[in-house]
Amino acid sequence: MDRQQTLLQLAQKLSAASIAADWTALLAADALVAATLPALAQQGRWSAPEMAALAALRQQHGAALARCTAACNETAERLSSMNNNKEGWYAYSLDNEVIGNDA
């Protein structure tokens, strides 16, 4: 497989994993990118099509980072909301426990 195809496949892996929010697959794809790029770079100058594929990989990496950041922010917001409402949830669970015991 040539460098252009390898770069495009790496970009596709990053894209598919991040769109699916498959964080395990995204971690694996990112590690593959980190391991593969230095070896590809050692093969000499990049051709114009390879540079275009490298730009596509960069773009997909940026998009994956943006999706990760958004998911982290959503999780942080959800955890904060849960923390802010924990007294209400605790009271609700106690009420249900008492009602359940009386029934």
mmCIF file of C-alpha atoms in Angstrom, residues 4-80:
data_model
loop_
_atom_site.group_PDB
_atom_site.id
_atom_site.type_symbol
_atom_site.label_atom_id
_atom_site.label_comp_id
_atom_site.label_asym_id
_atom_site.label_seq_id
_atom_site.Cartn_x
_atom_site.Cartn_y
_atom_site.Cartn_z
ATOM 1 C CA GLN A 4 -1.342 8.200 0.187
ATOM 2 C CA GLN A 5 -3.651 5.221 0.708
ATOM 3 C CA THR A 6 -2.247 4.631 4.201
ATOM 4 C CA LEU A 7 -2.907 8.256 5.179
ATOM 5 C CA LEU A 8 -6.435 8.137 3.793
ATOM 6 C CA GLN A 9 -7.156 4.878 5.636
ATOM 7 C CA LEU A 10 -5.895 6.400 8.879
ATOM 8 C CA ALA A 11 -8.145 9.415 8.318
ATOM 9 C CA GLN A 12 -11.113 7.098 7.709
ATOM 10 C CA LYS A 13 -10.424 5.150 10.911
ATOM 11 C CA LEU A 14 -10.291 8.356 12.958
ATOM 12 C CA SER A 15 -13.463 9.643 11.351
ATOM 13 C CA ALA A 16 -15.476 6.442 11.749
ATOM 14 C CA ALA A 17 -14.466 5.942 15.377
ATOM 15 C CA SER A 18 -15.130 9.535 16.410
ATOM 16 C CA ILE A 19 -18.474 9.758 14.597
ATOM 17 C CA ALA A 20 -19.557 6.526 16.294
ATOM 18 C CA ALA A 21 -18.255 7.843 19.644
ATOM 19 C CA ASP A 22 -16.317 4.582 19.906
ATOM 20 C CA TRP A 23 -13.643 5.918 22.230
ATOM 21 C CA THR A 24 -11.770 2.610 22.407
ATOM 22 C CA ALA A 25 -11.507 2.434 18.611
ATOM 23 C CA LEU A 26 -10.559 6.108 18.499
ATOM 24 C CA LEU A 27 -7.767 5.529 20.993
ATOM 25 C CA ALA A 28 -6.495 2.650 18.864
ATOM 26 C CA ALA A 29 -6.716 4.716 15.656
ATOM 27 C CA ASP A 30 -4.891 7.626 17.269
ATOM 28 C CA ALA A 31 -2.142 5.294 18.494
ATOM 29 C CA LEU A 32 -1.874 3.848 14.975
ATOM 30 C CA VAL A 33 -1.496 7.344 13.538
ATOM 31 C CA ALA A 34 1.224 8.150 16.073
ATOM 32 C CA ALA A 35 3.077 4.945 15.251
ATOM 33 C CA THR A 36 2.653 5.143 11.472
ATOM 34 C CA LEU A 37 3.413 8.783 10.657
ATOM 35 C CA PRO A 38 7.115 8.756 11.629
ATOM 36 C CA ALA A 39 7.734 5.653 9.509
ATOM 37 C CA LEU A 40 5.937 7.221 6.547
ATOM 38 C CA ALA A 41 7.874 10.471 6.926
ATOM 39 C CA GLN A 42 11.165 8.596 6.802
ATOM 40 C CA GLN A 43 10.355 7.384 3.293
ATOM 41 C CA GLY A 44 11.278 10.736 1.768
ATOM 42 C CA ARG A 45 9.592 13.835 0.411
ATOM 43 C CA TRP A 46 5.814 13.890 0.278
ATOM 44 C CA SER A 47 4.228 14.089 -3.169
ATOM 45 C CA ALA A 48 1.348 16.484 -3.834
ATOM 46 C CA PRO A 49 -1.295 13.712 -3.514
ATOM 47 C CA GLU A 50 0.365 12.520 -0.293
ATOM 48 C CA MET A 51 0.324 16.075 1.068
ATOM 49 C CA ALA A 52 -3.398 16.258 0.274
ATOM 50 C CA ALA A 53 -3.952 12.955 2.097
ATOM 51 C CA LEU A 54 -1.890 14.234 5.015
ATOM 52 C CA ALA A 55 -4.064 17.367 5.119
ATOM 53 C CA ALA A 56 -7.179 15.156 5.151
ATOM 54 C CA LEU A 57 -5.708 13.171 8.037
ATOM 55 C CA ARG A 58 -4.975 16.395 9.921
ATOM 56 C CA GLN A 59 -8.541 17.573 9.326
ATOM 57 C CA GLN A 60 -10.018 14.285 10.582
ATOM 58 C CA HIS A 61 -7.735 14.357 13.606
ATOM 59 C CA GLY A 62 -8.970 17.871 14.400
ATOM 60 C CA ALA A 63 -12.584 16.791 13.954
ATOM 61 C CA ALA A 64 -12.015 13.795 16.244
ATOM 62 C CA LEU A 65 -10.484 16.083 18.861
ATOM 63 C CA ALA A 66 -13.498 18.397 18.623
ATOM 64 C CA ARG A 67 -15.882 15.448 19.096
ATOM 65 C CA CYS A 68 -13.897 14.230 22.096
ATOM 66 C CA THR A 69 -13.927 17.697 23.624
ATOM 67 C CA ALA A 70 -17.683 18.006 23.087
ATOM 68 C CA ALA A 71 -18.298 14.575 24.643
ATOM 69 C CA CYS A 72 -16.129 15.475 27.641
ATOM 70 C CA ASN A 73 -18.010 18.743 28.078
ATOM 71 C CA GLU A 74 -21.375 16.966 27.887
ATOM 72 C CA THR A 75 -20.233 14.412 30.462
ATOM 73 C CA ALA A 76 -18.952 17.159 32.764
ATOM 74 C CA GLU A 77 -22.269 18.996 32.485
ATOM 75 C CA ARG A 78 -24.225 15.819 33.222
ATOM 76 C CA LEU A 79 -22.056 15.004 36.254
ATOM 77 C CA SER A 80 -22.372 18.564 37.517
#
